[in-house]
């Protein structure tokens, strides 16, 4: 691990004001410190934002505002989250061990980086880590990587479970930076790789997430499901956050977001359009899933993710409609 300067910010404006090239913000450190140990992240300056006054969860009229420094364990256990946004609570509980959730923050969870083995191995080329060096995963070990929205430059997947639920719930990210305050919707925060996979998000240098805000819960039932190789502390092969409102056998509201399949949380807009206003039947759910997955471009060793995602969509919607 290379040497670095360290400073602790007392306010968000102080943190942004101290930002300069080579600076990284440090929250819970559950991802960043690991990357520093591996030699993937090599900051010159660390600005500790873990103790900023951004750790409150509060109801603001019909919206829920969650501070960026809220710990994942506190988010999952909060009564308003559990009662109004159960898909979010379940996604956080599915995300890591209890010890990690006690340290990890909301902002850090959103901004965690891919667990692609080539990204984490500094002895191998990786366009995300070293732009222009290549993507060996395409010909190598890609069994857990992207089948939707990938490019010839990168097939990595975004690892956050929480981000998938937030994408289905139409959450917004509030941030401050050198250019002032902004609000970015989710989906919209994370980007697909294109020819610049080194950029995970649309954030600009110095931008600091201050809160996540959720609108009033949509009508209907909601859930988060995750398929993984083992029951604990494993990243998603495929996951789903879904909201379904059925009245008199007709779908009135439907939101679906997928994880483990793309460089960003994948909002299944084709499937949603196919379902809204139509019958809430297994046949309709299957047709919607297949319409969404027509966009999939799997590689030889991750083609299993396409039927896995299809079956997960159908099974989850059938459970919500029951």
GROMACS .gro file of C-alpha atoms in nm:
model
  322
    1UNK     CA    1   0.000   0.000   0.000
    2UNK     CA    2   0.148   0.335  -0.101
    3UNK     CA    3   0.170   0.621   0.147
    4UNK     CA    4  -0.102   0.886   0.151
    5UNK     CA    5  -0.208   1.198   0.335
    6UNK     CA    6  -0.509   1.176   0.566
    7UNK     CA    7  -0.754   1.442   0.680
    8UNK     CA    8  -1.089   1.428   0.855
    9UNK     CA    9  -1.359   1.665   0.731
   10UNK     CA   10  -1.604   1.824   0.975
   11UNK     CA   11  -1.857   1.932   0.710
   12UNK     CA   12  -1.949   1.837   0.357
   13UNK     CA   13  -1.831   2.174   0.228
   14UNK     CA   14  -1.497   2.125   0.401
   15UNK     CA   15  -1.460   1.782   0.240
   16UNK     CA   16  -1.535   1.917  -0.107
   17UNK     CA   17  -1.310   2.219  -0.050
   18UNK     CA   18  -1.016   1.994   0.037
   19UNK     CA   19  -1.053   1.783  -0.277
   20UNK     CA   20  -0.767   1.790  -0.525
   21UNK     CA   21  -0.630   1.549  -0.787
   22UNK     CA   22  -0.547   1.216  -0.628
   23UNK     CA   23  -0.805   1.257  -0.350
   24UNK     CA   24  -1.055   0.990  -0.245
   25UNK     CA   25  -1.331   1.011   0.014
   26UNK     CA   26  -1.324   0.751   0.294
   27UNK     CA   27  -1.651   0.640   0.451
   28UNK     CA   28  -1.679   0.297   0.610
   29UNK     CA   29  -1.380   0.178   0.410
   30UNK     CA   30  -1.517  -0.172   0.354
   31UNK     CA   31  -1.441  -0.159  -0.020
   32UNK     CA   32  -1.184   0.119  -0.055
   33UNK     CA   33  -0.940  -0.017   0.204
   34UNK     CA   34  -0.951  -0.359   0.038
   35UNK     CA   35  -0.872  -0.201  -0.299
   36UNK     CA   36  -0.586  -0.006  -0.146
   37UNK     CA   37  -0.440  -0.326   0.000
   38UNK     CA   38  -0.463  -0.491  -0.343
   39UNK     CA   39  -0.295  -0.194  -0.508
   40UNK     CA   40  -0.600  -0.119  -0.722
   41UNK     CA   41  -0.679   0.211  -0.548
   42UNK     CA   42  -0.373   0.431  -0.490
   43UNK     CA   43  -0.492   0.765  -0.352
   44UNK     CA   44  -0.253   1.045  -0.266
   45UNK     CA   45  -0.498   1.199  -0.020
   46UNK     CA   46  -0.777   1.043   0.187
   47UNK     CA   47  -1.050   1.270   0.319
   48UNK     CA   48  -1.242   1.093   0.596
   49UNK     CA   49  -1.614   1.173   0.563
   50UNK     CA   50  -1.735   0.897   0.795
   51UNK     CA   51  -1.820   1.138   1.079
   52UNK     CA   52  -2.000   1.405   0.882
   53UNK     CA   53  -2.347   1.488   1.019
   54UNK     CA   54  -2.509   1.278   0.745
   55UNK     CA   55  -2.625   0.977   0.943
   56UNK     CA   56  -2.996   1.054   0.993
   57UNK     CA   57  -3.301   0.881   0.848
   58UNK     CA   58  -3.601   1.112   0.847
   59UNK     CA   59  -3.944   1.146   0.696
   60UNK     CA   60  -3.976   1.464   0.489
   61UNK     CA   61  -4.343   1.498   0.396
   62UNK     CA   62  -4.417   1.185   0.188
   63UNK     CA   63  -4.048   1.110   0.118
   64UNK     CA   64  -3.778   0.933   0.316
   65UNK     CA   65  -3.437   1.098   0.333
   66UNK     CA   66  -3.143   0.874   0.419
   67UNK     CA   67  -2.810   1.036   0.501
   68UNK     CA   68  -2.506   0.921   0.306
   69UNK     CA   69  -2.324   0.816   0.625
   70UNK     CA   70  -2.604   0.592   0.754
   71UNK     CA   71  -2.465   0.246   0.824
   72UNK     CA   72  -2.617  -0.038   0.624
   73UNK     CA   73  -2.723  -0.221   0.939
   74UNK     CA   74  -2.909   0.086   1.066
   75UNK     CA   75  -3.080   0.130   0.730
   76UNK     CA   76  -3.204  -0.229   0.718
   77UNK     CA   77  -3.331  -0.214   1.077
   78UNK     CA   78  -3.509   0.122   1.059
   79UNK     CA   79  -3.887   0.086   1.117
   80UNK     CA   80  -3.982   0.317   0.828
   81UNK     CA   81  -3.759   0.130   0.587
   82UNK     CA   82  -3.888  -0.209   0.697
   83UNK     CA   83  -4.254  -0.106   0.681
   84UNK     CA   84  -4.257   0.119   0.372
   85UNK     CA   85  -3.967  -0.012   0.163
   86UNK     CA   86  -3.925  -0.382   0.250
   87UNK     CA   87  -3.742  -0.454  -0.077
   88UNK     CA   88  -3.473  -0.209   0.029
   89UNK     CA   89  -3.439  -0.361   0.376
   90UNK     CA   90  -3.410  -0.710   0.230
   91UNK     CA   91  -3.154  -0.602  -0.028
   92UNK     CA   92  -2.929  -0.457   0.241
   93UNK     CA   93  -2.956  -0.770   0.454
   94UNK     CA   94  -2.864  -0.980   0.150
   95UNK     CA   95  -2.559  -0.767   0.079
   96UNK     CA   96  -2.287  -0.877   0.320
   97UNK     CA   97  -2.206  -1.011   0.665
   98UNK     CA   98  -2.335  -0.838   0.977
   99UNK     CA   99  -1.987  -0.709   1.055
  100UNK     CA  100  -1.955  -0.544   0.713
  101UNK     CA  101  -2.306  -0.395   0.736
  102UNK     CA  102  -2.211  -0.239   1.069
  103UNK     CA  103  -1.931  -0.045   0.897
  104UNK     CA  104  -2.049   0.011   0.539
  105UNK     CA  105  -2.232   0.334   0.457
  106UNK     CA  106  -2.513   0.407   0.215
  107UNK     CA  107  -2.296   0.617  -0.014
  108UNK     CA  108  -2.014   0.365  -0.005
  109UNK     CA  109  -2.251   0.084  -0.093
  110UNK     CA  110  -2.369   0.273  -0.400
  111UNK     CA  111  -2.013   0.350  -0.509
  112UNK     CA  112  -1.850   0.014  -0.444
  113UNK     CA  113  -1.650  -0.118  -0.736
  114UNK     CA  114  -1.681  -0.439  -0.932
  115UNK     CA  115  -1.550  -0.768  -0.797
  116UNK     CA  116  -1.439  -0.880  -1.145
  117UNK     CA  117  -1.124  -1.088  -1.076
  118UNK     CA  118  -0.927  -0.908  -1.348
  119UNK     CA  119  -1.006  -0.567  -1.203
  120UNK     CA  120  -0.880  -0.679  -0.863
  121UNK     CA  121  -0.559  -0.837  -0.996
  122UNK     CA  122  -0.304  -0.564  -1.073
  123UNK     CA  123  -0.083  -0.813  -1.258
  124UNK     CA  124  -0.348  -0.851  -1.531
  125UNK     CA  125  -0.474  -0.600  -1.787
  126UNK     CA  126  -0.813  -0.436  -1.723
  127UNK     CA  127  -0.974  -0.148  -1.909
  128UNK     CA  128  -1.157  -0.040  -1.595
  129UNK     CA  129  -0.837  -0.016  -1.394
  130UNK     CA  130  -0.596   0.073  -1.679
  131UNK     CA  131  -0.789   0.220  -1.976
  132UNK     CA  132  -0.679   0.079  -2.310
  133UNK     CA  133  -0.508  -0.230  -2.166
  134UNK     CA  134  -0.783  -0.472  -2.269
  135UNK     CA  135  -1.051  -0.690  -2.113
  136UNK     CA  136  -0.918  -1.043  -2.057
  137UNK     CA  137  -1.249  -1.148  -1.902
  138UNK     CA  138  -1.408  -1.168  -2.247
  139UNK     CA  139  -1.189  -1.464  -2.339
  140UNK     CA  140  -1.121  -1.573  -1.980
  141UNK     CA  141  -1.320  -1.613  -1.661
  142UNK     CA  142  -1.650  -1.436  -1.726
  143UNK     CA  143  -1.887  -1.686  -1.567
  144UNK     CA  144  -2.017  -1.432  -1.314
  145UNK     CA  145  -2.010  -1.126  -1.537
  146UNK     CA  146  -2.249  -0.918  -1.748
  147UNK     CA  147  -2.501  -1.038  -2.004
  148UNK     CA  148  -2.680  -0.704  -2.051
  149UNK     CA  149  -2.539  -0.367  -2.155
  150UNK     CA  150  -2.178  -0.483  -2.175
  151UNK     CA  151  -1.931  -0.367  -2.438
  152UNK     CA  152  -1.616  -0.489  -2.606
  153UNK     CA  153  -1.425  -0.287  -2.349
  154UNK     CA  154  -1.578  -0.434  -2.031
  155UNK     CA  155  -1.812  -0.708  -1.912
  156UNK     CA  156  -1.792  -0.632  -1.539
  157UNK     CA  157  -2.099  -0.625  -1.317
  158UNK     CA  158  -2.198  -0.378  -1.047
  159UNK     CA  159  -2.197  -0.555  -0.707
  160UNK     CA  160  -2.442  -0.352  -0.496
  161UNK     CA  161  -2.765  -0.518  -0.385
  162UNK     CA  162  -2.895  -0.196  -0.233
  163UNK     CA  163  -2.857  -0.009  -0.562
  164UNK     CA  164  -3.086  -0.259  -0.734
  165UNK     CA  165  -3.365  -0.197  -0.484
  166UNK     CA  166  -3.315   0.179  -0.506
  167UNK     CA  167  -3.340   0.159  -0.885
  168UNK     CA  168  -3.676  -0.017  -0.860
  169UNK     CA  169  -3.800   0.236  -0.603
  170UNK     CA  170  -3.709   0.544  -0.814
  171UNK     CA  171  -3.473   0.682  -0.550
  172UNK     CA  172  -3.265   0.996  -0.600
  173UNK     CA  173  -2.910   1.074  -0.496
  174UNK     CA  174  -2.835   1.417  -0.350
  175UNK     CA  175  -2.479   1.537  -0.380
  176UNK     CA  176  -2.259   1.839  -0.345
  177UNK     CA  177  -1.942   1.915  -0.532
  178UNK     CA  178  -1.720   2.186  -0.677
  179UNK     CA  179  -2.002   2.271  -0.917
  180UNK     CA  180  -2.266   2.301  -0.645
  181UNK     CA  181  -2.554   2.079  -0.535
  182UNK     CA  182  -2.723   1.833  -0.771
  183UNK     CA  183  -2.981   1.556  -0.767
  184UNK     CA  184  -2.932   1.244  -0.980
  185UNK     CA  185  -3.201   0.977  -1.021
  186UNK     CA  186  -3.139   0.607  -0.977
  187UNK     CA  187  -3.119   0.460  -1.237
  188UNK     CA  188  -2.902   0.732  -1.383
  189UNK     CA  189  -2.622   0.744  -1.129
  190UNK     CA  190  -2.443   0.437  -1.262
  191UNK     CA  191  -2.339   0.410  -1.625
  192UNK     CA  192  -2.288   0.130  -1.874
  193UNK     CA  193  -1.927   0.073  -1.980
  194UNK     CA  194  -1.930   0.180  -2.345
  195UNK     CA  195  -1.575   0.274  -2.438
  196UNK     CA  196  -1.500   0.431  -2.096
  197UNK     CA  197  -1.549   0.154  -1.838
  198UNK     CA  198  -1.316   0.328  -1.593
  199UNK     CA  199  -1.611   0.554  -1.507
  200UNK     CA  200  -1.861   0.363  -1.290
  201UNK     CA  201  -2.093   0.661  -1.238
  202UNK     CA  202  -2.174   1.005  -1.374
  203UNK     CA  203  -2.019   1.175  -1.070
  204UNK     CA  204  -1.762   1.444  -1.138
  205UNK     CA  205  -1.429   1.478  -0.952
  206UNK     CA  206  -1.493   1.607  -0.600
  207UNK     CA  207  -1.862   1.519  -0.593
  208UNK     CA  208  -1.976   1.395  -0.253
  209UNK     CA  209  -2.303   1.209  -0.199
  210UNK     CA  210  -2.489   1.361   0.095
  211UNK     CA  211  -2.820   1.169   0.096
  212UNK     CA  212  -3.047   0.927  -0.082
  213UNK     CA  213  -3.414   1.021  -0.103
  214UNK     CA  214  -3.699   0.780  -0.169
  215UNK     CA  215  -4.040   0.891  -0.294
  216UNK     CA  216  -4.363   0.766  -0.145
  217UNK     CA  217  -4.375   0.387  -0.181
  218UNK     CA  218  -4.550   0.273  -0.498
  219UNK     CA  219  -4.874   0.076  -0.462
  220UNK     CA  220  -4.853  -0.299  -0.450
  221UNK     CA  221  -4.627  -0.556  -0.295
  222UNK     CA  222  -4.248  -0.542  -0.320
  223UNK     CA  223  -3.964  -0.785  -0.266
  224UNK     CA  224  -3.594  -0.844  -0.323
  225UNK     CA  225  -3.462  -1.185  -0.430
  226UNK     CA  226  -3.099  -1.287  -0.481
  227UNK     CA  227  -2.952  -1.596  -0.645
  228UNK     CA  228  -2.593  -1.664  -0.539
  229UNK     CA  229  -2.348  -1.950  -0.515
  230UNK     CA  230  -2.365  -1.973  -0.135
  231UNK     CA  231  -2.603  -1.848   0.130
  232UNK     CA  232  -2.379  -1.590   0.295
  233UNK     CA  233  -2.142  -1.314   0.186
  234UNK     CA  234  -2.165  -1.383  -0.188
  235UNK     CA  235  -2.238  -1.145  -0.472
  236UNK     CA  236  -2.541  -1.198  -0.692
  237UNK     CA  237  -2.536  -1.419  -0.996
  238UNK     CA  238  -2.875  -1.260  -1.065
  239UNK     CA  239  -3.094  -1.058  -0.831
  240UNK     CA  240  -3.426  -0.881  -0.864
  241UNK     CA  241  -3.610  -0.599  -0.689
  242UNK     CA  242  -3.972  -0.595  -0.794
  243UNK     CA  243  -4.290  -0.403  -0.717
  244UNK     CA  244  -4.624  -0.534  -0.844
  245UNK     CA  245  -4.974  -0.397  -0.797
  246UNK     CA  246  -5.255  -0.619  -0.924
  247UNK     CA  247  -5.620  -0.519  -0.918
  248UNK     CA  248  -5.895  -0.742  -1.055
  249UNK     CA  249  -5.634  -0.952  -1.227
  250UNK     CA  250  -5.477  -0.658  -1.412
  251UNK     CA  251  -5.130  -0.517  -1.354
  252UNK     CA  252  -5.159  -0.154  -1.249
  253UNK     CA  253  -4.804  -0.082  -1.134
  254UNK     CA  254  -4.490  -0.279  -1.211
  255UNK     CA  255  -4.126  -0.205  -1.144
  256UNK     CA  256  -3.843  -0.446  -1.200
  257UNK     CA  257  -3.470  -0.397  -1.152
  258UNK     CA  258  -3.205  -0.666  -1.198
  259UNK     CA  259  -2.864  -0.705  -1.039
  260UNK     CA  260  -2.567  -0.923  -1.124
  261UNK     CA  261  -2.631  -0.892  -1.497
  262UNK     CA  262  -2.488  -0.554  -1.600
  263UNK     CA  263  -2.235  -0.281  -1.528
  264UNK     CA  264  -2.516  -0.092  -1.352
  265UNK     CA  265  -2.842  -0.185  -1.179
  266UNK     CA  266  -3.059  -0.284  -1.474
  267UNK     CA  267  -3.410  -0.138  -1.482
  268UNK     CA  268  -3.620  -0.381  -1.686
  269UNK     CA  269  -3.823  -0.118  -1.871
  270UNK     CA  270  -3.926  -0.344  -2.160
  271UNK     CA  271  -4.072  -0.597  -1.919
  272UNK     CA  272  -4.252  -0.324  -1.726
  273UNK     CA  273  -4.409  -0.180  -2.041
  274UNK     CA  274  -4.519  -0.524  -2.151
  275UNK     CA  275  -4.695  -0.590  -1.821
  276UNK     CA  276  -4.865  -0.265  -1.720
  277UNK     CA  277  -5.232  -0.276  -1.810
  278UNK     CA  278  -5.220  -0.646  -1.898
  279UNK     CA  279  -5.319  -0.968  -1.720
  280UNK     CA  280  -5.125  -1.081  -1.416
  281UNK     CA  281  -5.064  -1.434  -1.539
  282UNK     CA  282  -4.765  -1.663  -1.559
  283UNK     CA  283  -4.783  -1.648  -1.938
  284UNK     CA  284  -4.770  -1.268  -1.935
  285UNK     CA  285  -4.481  -1.268  -1.687
  286UNK     CA  286  -4.287  -1.510  -1.906
  287UNK     CA  287  -4.347  -1.304  -2.220
  288UNK     CA  288  -4.235  -0.987  -2.042
  289UNK     CA  289  -3.919  -1.155  -1.913
  290UNK     CA  290  -3.834  -1.285  -2.258
  291UNK     CA  291  -3.894  -0.940  -2.411
  292UNK     CA  292  -3.647  -0.791  -2.163
  293UNK     CA  293  -3.386  -1.058  -2.214
  294UNK     CA  294  -3.390  -1.030  -2.592
  295UNK     CA  295  -3.126  -0.764  -2.528
  296UNK     CA  296  -2.892  -1.010  -2.357
  297UNK     CA  297  -2.558  -1.080  -2.523
  298UNK     CA  298  -2.408  -1.354  -2.307
  299UNK     CA  299  -2.061  -1.497  -2.343
  300UNK     CA  300  -2.008  -1.874  -2.357
  301UNK     CA  301  -1.959  -1.929  -1.984
  302UNK     CA  302  -2.227  -1.693  -1.852
  303UNK     CA  303  -2.511  -1.786  -2.088
  304UNK     CA  304  -2.676  -1.964  -1.793
  305UNK     CA  305  -2.764  -1.620  -1.654
  306UNK     CA  306  -3.026  -1.563  -1.923
  307UNK     CA  307  -3.260  -1.851  -1.825
  308UNK     CA  308  -3.173  -1.786  -1.459
  309UNK     CA  309  -3.287  -1.423  -1.490
  310UNK     CA  310  -3.597  -1.525  -1.685
  311UNK     CA  311  -3.701  -1.780  -1.426
  312UNK     CA  312  -3.628  -1.542  -1.139
  313UNK     CA  313  -3.844  -1.269  -1.294
  314UNK     CA  314  -4.135  -1.506  -1.355
  315UNK     CA  315  -4.118  -1.673  -1.013
  316UNK     CA  316  -4.090  -1.343  -0.828
  317UNK     CA  317  -4.383  -1.183  -1.011
  318UNK     CA  318  -4.597  -1.492  -0.958
  319UNK     CA  319  -4.528  -1.474  -0.585
  320UNK     CA  320  -4.614  -1.103  -0.574
  321UNK     CA  321  -4.935  -1.159  -0.771
  322UNK     CA  322  -5.052  -1.450  -0.556
   0.00000   0.00000   0.00000
